Amino acid sequence: MEFDLSAAIWRKGLTDEKAFIAALAERLSQALPGKVRVEKKKKLFSKDGYVSLIEVVFEDEHFIIQFHPQHGVTAEKAKVVREVRLKSDRVELDEWLSALSAEIEGYAEKHRDIRSSLERFLLN
């Protein structure tokens, strides 16, 4: 299965980070049910909200991306053992997307029963 989350592909056609994060959250949530946590925020007295955080949780690797309207996107990889965060590194978006893509590939290989589901959601 080829799963490409390169920033160039994801950002193509997306004019703002808010839309990028919302699209990424939707895609990951559909493809990896139970592994993705999404937080949304709303402005006071507004119906419009935005995705403020996406966390993709694998056994010992967590991938976190945050969006704040004034500060943009920050990406982070964390090493977690027994629910204790041992190490956390802030990384560039391209690196984060590449590492997440590789982790998803490995997960799909280990869990062949969900592979066709991942392919259907992520490659279409």
PDB file of C-alpha atoms in Angstrom:
ATOM      1  CA  MET A   1       0.000   0.000   0.000  1.00  0.00           C
ATOM      2  CA  GLU A   2       1.344   3.385  -0.861  1.00  0.00           C
ATOM      3  CA  PHE A   3       0.268   6.130   1.486  1.00  0.00           C
ATOM      4  CA  ASP A   4       1.615   9.579   0.797  1.00  0.00           C
ATOM      5  CA  LEU A   5       1.090  12.401   3.270  1.00  0.00           C
ATOM      6  CA  SER A   6       3.685  14.708   1.778  1.00  0.00           C
ATOM      7  CA  ALA A   7       3.037  18.338   2.527  1.00  0.00           C
ATOM      8  CA  ALA A   8       3.255  19.229  -1.164  1.00  0.00           C
ATOM      9  CA  ILE A   9       0.360  16.947  -2.051  1.00  0.00           C
ATOM     10  CA  TRP A  10      -1.742  17.886   0.966  1.00  0.00           C
ATOM     11  CA  ARG A  11      -1.209  21.606   0.595  1.00  0.00           C
ATOM     12  CA  LYS A  12      -1.885  21.624  -3.138  1.00  0.00           C
ATOM     13  CA  GLY A  13      -5.140  23.439  -3.592  1.00  0.00           C
ATOM     14  CA  LEU A  14      -5.492  24.314   0.091  1.00  0.00           C
ATOM     15  CA  THR A  15      -5.099  27.998   0.623  1.00  0.00           C
ATOM     16  CA  ASP A  16      -5.043  28.083   4.400  1.00  0.00           C
ATOM     17  CA  GLU A  17      -3.853  26.003   7.311  1.00  0.00           C
ATOM     18  CA  LYS A  18      -7.314  25.845   8.873  1.00  0.00           C
ATOM     19  CA  ALA A  19      -8.668  23.976   5.841  1.00  0.00           C
ATOM     20  CA  PHE A  20      -5.565  21.760   5.703  1.00  0.00           C
ATOM     21  CA  ILE A  21      -5.977  20.676   9.340  1.00  0.00           C
ATOM     22  CA  ALA A  22      -9.715  20.056   8.935  1.00  0.00           C
ATOM     23  CA  ALA A  23      -9.142  17.896   5.836  1.00  0.00           C
ATOM     24  CA  LEU A  24      -6.339  15.969   7.506  1.00  0.00           C
ATOM     25  CA  ALA A  25      -8.448  15.338  10.628  1.00  0.00           C
ATOM     26  CA  GLU A  26     -11.338  14.024   8.558  1.00  0.00           C
ATOM     27  CA  ARG A  27      -9.156  11.747   6.459  1.00  0.00           C
ATOM     28  CA  LEU A  28      -7.239  10.291   9.399  1.00  0.00           C
ATOM     29  CA  SER A  29     -10.364   9.816  11.534  1.00  0.00           C
ATOM     30  CA  GLN A  30     -12.063   7.833   8.788  1.00  0.00           C
ATOM     31  CA  ALA A  31      -8.993   5.748   7.998  1.00  0.00           C
ATOM     32  CA  LEU A  32      -7.877   4.994  11.558  1.00  0.00           C
ATOM     33  CA  PRO A  33     -10.965   4.757  13.778  1.00  0.00           C
ATOM     34  CA  GLY A  34     -10.076   4.597  17.450  1.00  0.00           C
ATOM     35  CA  LYS A  35      -6.526   5.814  16.837  1.00  0.00           C
ATOM     36  CA  VAL A  36      -7.230   9.480  16.164  1.00  0.00           C
ATOM     37  CA  ARG A  37      -8.296  12.114  18.665  1.00  0.00           C
ATOM     38  CA  VAL A  38      -9.536  15.416  17.272  1.00  0.00           C
ATOM     39  CA  GLU A  39     -10.245  18.535  19.302  1.00  0.00           C
ATOM     40  CA  LYS A  40     -12.283  21.420  17.953  1.00  0.00           C
ATOM     41  CA  LYS A  41     -12.600  24.956  19.268  1.00  0.00           C
ATOM     42  CA  LYS A  42     -15.216  27.611  18.700  1.00  0.00           C
ATOM     43  CA  LYS A  43     -15.003  31.323  19.127  1.00  0.00           C
ATOM     44  CA  LEU A  44     -17.289  32.844  21.703  1.00  0.00           C
ATOM     45  CA  PHE A  45     -20.822  33.333  20.316  1.00  0.00           C
ATOM     46  CA  SER A  46     -19.859  31.763  16.999  1.00  0.00           C
ATOM     47  CA  LYS A  47     -21.174  28.663  15.270  1.00  0.00           C
ATOM     48  CA  ASP A  48     -18.002  28.355  13.245  1.00  0.00           C
ATOM     49  CA  GLY A  49     -15.246  26.323  14.801  1.00  0.00           C
ATOM     50  CA  TYR A  50     -11.935  24.874  13.757  1.00  0.00           C
ATOM     51  CA  VAL A  51      -9.849  21.790  14.411  1.00  0.00           C
ATOM     52  CA  SER A  52      -7.278  22.782  17.019  1.00  0.00           C
ATOM     53  CA  LEU A  53      -5.574  19.429  17.613  1.00  0.00           C
ATOM     54  CA  ILE A  54      -5.109  16.064  15.941  1.00  0.00           C
ATOM     55  CA  GLU A  55      -3.411  13.253  17.850  1.00  0.00           C
ATOM     56  CA  VAL A  56      -2.726   9.935  16.154  1.00  0.00           C
ATOM     57  CA  VAL A  57      -1.882   7.234  18.691  1.00  0.00           C
ATOM     58  CA  PHE A  58       0.094   4.113  17.895  1.00  0.00           C
ATOM     59  CA  GLU A  59       1.591   1.713  20.444  1.00  0.00           C
ATOM     60  CA  ASP A  60       4.570   3.811  21.476  1.00  0.00           C
ATOM     61  CA  GLU A  61       4.468   6.680  19.005  1.00  0.00           C
ATOM     62  CA  HIS A  62       2.083   9.621  19.167  1.00  0.00           C
ATOM     63  CA  PHE A  63       1.800  12.190  16.392  1.00  0.00           C
ATOM     64  CA  ILE A  64       0.343  15.524  17.455  1.00  0.00           C
ATOM     65  CA  ILE A  65      -0.443  18.493  15.281  1.00  0.00           C
ATOM     66  CA  GLN A  66      -1.954  21.697  16.639  1.00  0.00           C
ATOM     67  CA  PHE A  67      -3.488  24.688  14.940  1.00  0.00           C
ATOM     68  CA  HIS A  68      -4.009  28.122  16.404  1.00  0.00           C
ATOM     69  CA  PRO A  69      -5.420  30.877  14.159  1.00  0.00           C
ATOM     70  CA  GLN A  70      -2.795  33.437  15.222  1.00  0.00           C
ATOM     71  CA  HIS A  71       0.201  31.081  15.459  1.00  0.00           C
ATOM     72  CA  GLY A  72      -0.389  28.559  12.693  1.00  0.00           C
ATOM     73  CA  VAL A  73       0.502  24.878  12.753  1.00  0.00           C
ATOM     74  CA  THR A  74       2.908  23.096  15.080  1.00  0.00           C
ATOM     75  CA  ALA A  75       3.786  19.422  14.725  1.00  0.00           C
ATOM     76  CA  GLU A  76       5.212  17.103  17.351  1.00  0.00           C
ATOM     77  CA  LYS A  77       6.243  13.456  17.679  1.00  0.00           C
ATOM     78  CA  ALA A  78       6.197  11.805  21.081  1.00  0.00           C
ATOM     79  CA  LYS A  79       7.579   8.540  22.450  1.00  0.00           C
ATOM     80  CA  VAL A  80       5.127   7.068  24.959  1.00  0.00           C
ATOM     81  CA  VAL A  81       5.569   3.960  27.108  1.00  0.00           C
ATOM     82  CA  ARG A  82       2.789   2.737  29.413  1.00  0.00           C
ATOM     83  CA  GLU A  83       0.971   6.046  28.953  1.00  0.00           C
ATOM     84  CA  VAL A  84       4.009   8.027  30.108  1.00  0.00           C
ATOM     85  CA  ARG A  85       5.489  10.494  27.615  1.00  0.00           C
ATOM     86  CA  LEU A  86       9.240   9.907  27.652  1.00  0.00           C
ATOM     87  CA  LYS A  87      10.270  12.202  24.853  1.00  0.00           C
ATOM     88  CA  SER A  88       8.637  14.853  22.744  1.00  0.00           C
ATOM     89  CA  ASP A  89      10.116  16.592  19.715  1.00  0.00           C
ATOM     90  CA  ARG A  90       8.724  19.513  17.755  1.00  0.00           C
ATOM     91  CA  VAL A  91       9.341  18.864  14.060  1.00  0.00           C
ATOM     92  CA  GLU A  92       8.693  20.487  10.708  1.00  0.00           C
ATOM     93  CA  LEU A  93       5.397  19.621   9.038  1.00  0.00           C
ATOM     94  CA  ASP A  94       7.080  17.738   6.164  1.00  0.00           C
ATOM     95  CA  GLU A  95       9.001  15.550   8.610  1.00  0.00           C
ATOM     96  CA  TRP A  96       5.862  14.947  10.691  1.00  0.00           C
ATOM     97  CA  LEU A  97       3.844  13.910   7.638  1.00  0.00           C
ATOM     98  CA  SER A  98       6.620  11.594   6.416  1.00  0.00           C
ATOM     99  CA  ALA A  99       7.002   9.937   9.818  1.00  0.00           C
ATOM    100  CA  LEU A 100       3.236   9.526  10.185  1.00  0.00           C
ATOM    101  CA  SER A 101       3.019   8.055   6.698  1.00  0.00           C
ATOM    102  CA  ALA A 102       5.740   5.511   7.539  1.00  0.00           C
ATOM    103  CA  GLU A 103       4.022   4.605  10.824  1.00  0.00           C
ATOM    104  CA  ILE A 104       0.701   4.067   9.030  1.00  0.00           C
ATOM    105  CA  GLU A 105       2.438   1.847   6.478  1.00  0.00           C
ATOM    106  CA  GLY A 106       3.897  -0.273   9.284  1.00  0.00           C
ATOM    107  CA  TYR A 107       0.565  -0.436  11.072  1.00  0.00           C
ATOM    108  CA  ALA A 108      -1.191  -1.562   7.893  1.00  0.00           C
ATOM    109  CA  GLU A 109       1.386  -4.302   7.367  1.00  0.00           C
ATOM    110  CA  LYS A 110       0.869  -5.597  10.915  1.00  0.00           C
ATOM    111  CA  HIS A 111      -2.909  -5.398  10.604  1.00  0.00           C
ATOM    112  CA  ARG A 112      -3.662  -6.752   7.159  1.00  0.00           C
ATOM    113  CA  ASP A 113      -7.351  -7.110   8.025  1.00  0.00           C
ATOM    114  CA  ILE A 114      -7.744  -3.312   7.955  1.00  0.00           C
ATOM    115  CA  ARG A 115      -5.400  -2.749   5.040  1.00  0.00           C
ATOM    116  CA  SER A 116      -8.136  -2.634   2.396  1.00  0.00           C
ATOM    117  CA  SER A 117     -10.068  -0.139   4.497  1.00  0.00           C
ATOM    118  CA  LEU A 118      -7.009   2.104   4.809  1.00  0.00           C
ATOM    119  CA  GLU A 119      -6.352   1.910   1.091  1.00  0.00           C
ATOM    120  CA  ARG A 120      -9.933   2.782   0.247  1.00  0.00           C
ATOM    121  CA  PHE A 121     -10.002   5.856   2.495  1.00  0.00           C
ATOM    122  CA  LEU A 122      -6.492   7.178   2.038  1.00  0.00           C
ATOM    123  CA  LEU A 123      -5.858   6.619  -1.631  1.00  0.00           C
ATOM    124  CA  ASN A 124      -9.177   7.810  -3.010  1.00  0.00           C
TER     125      ASN A 124
END
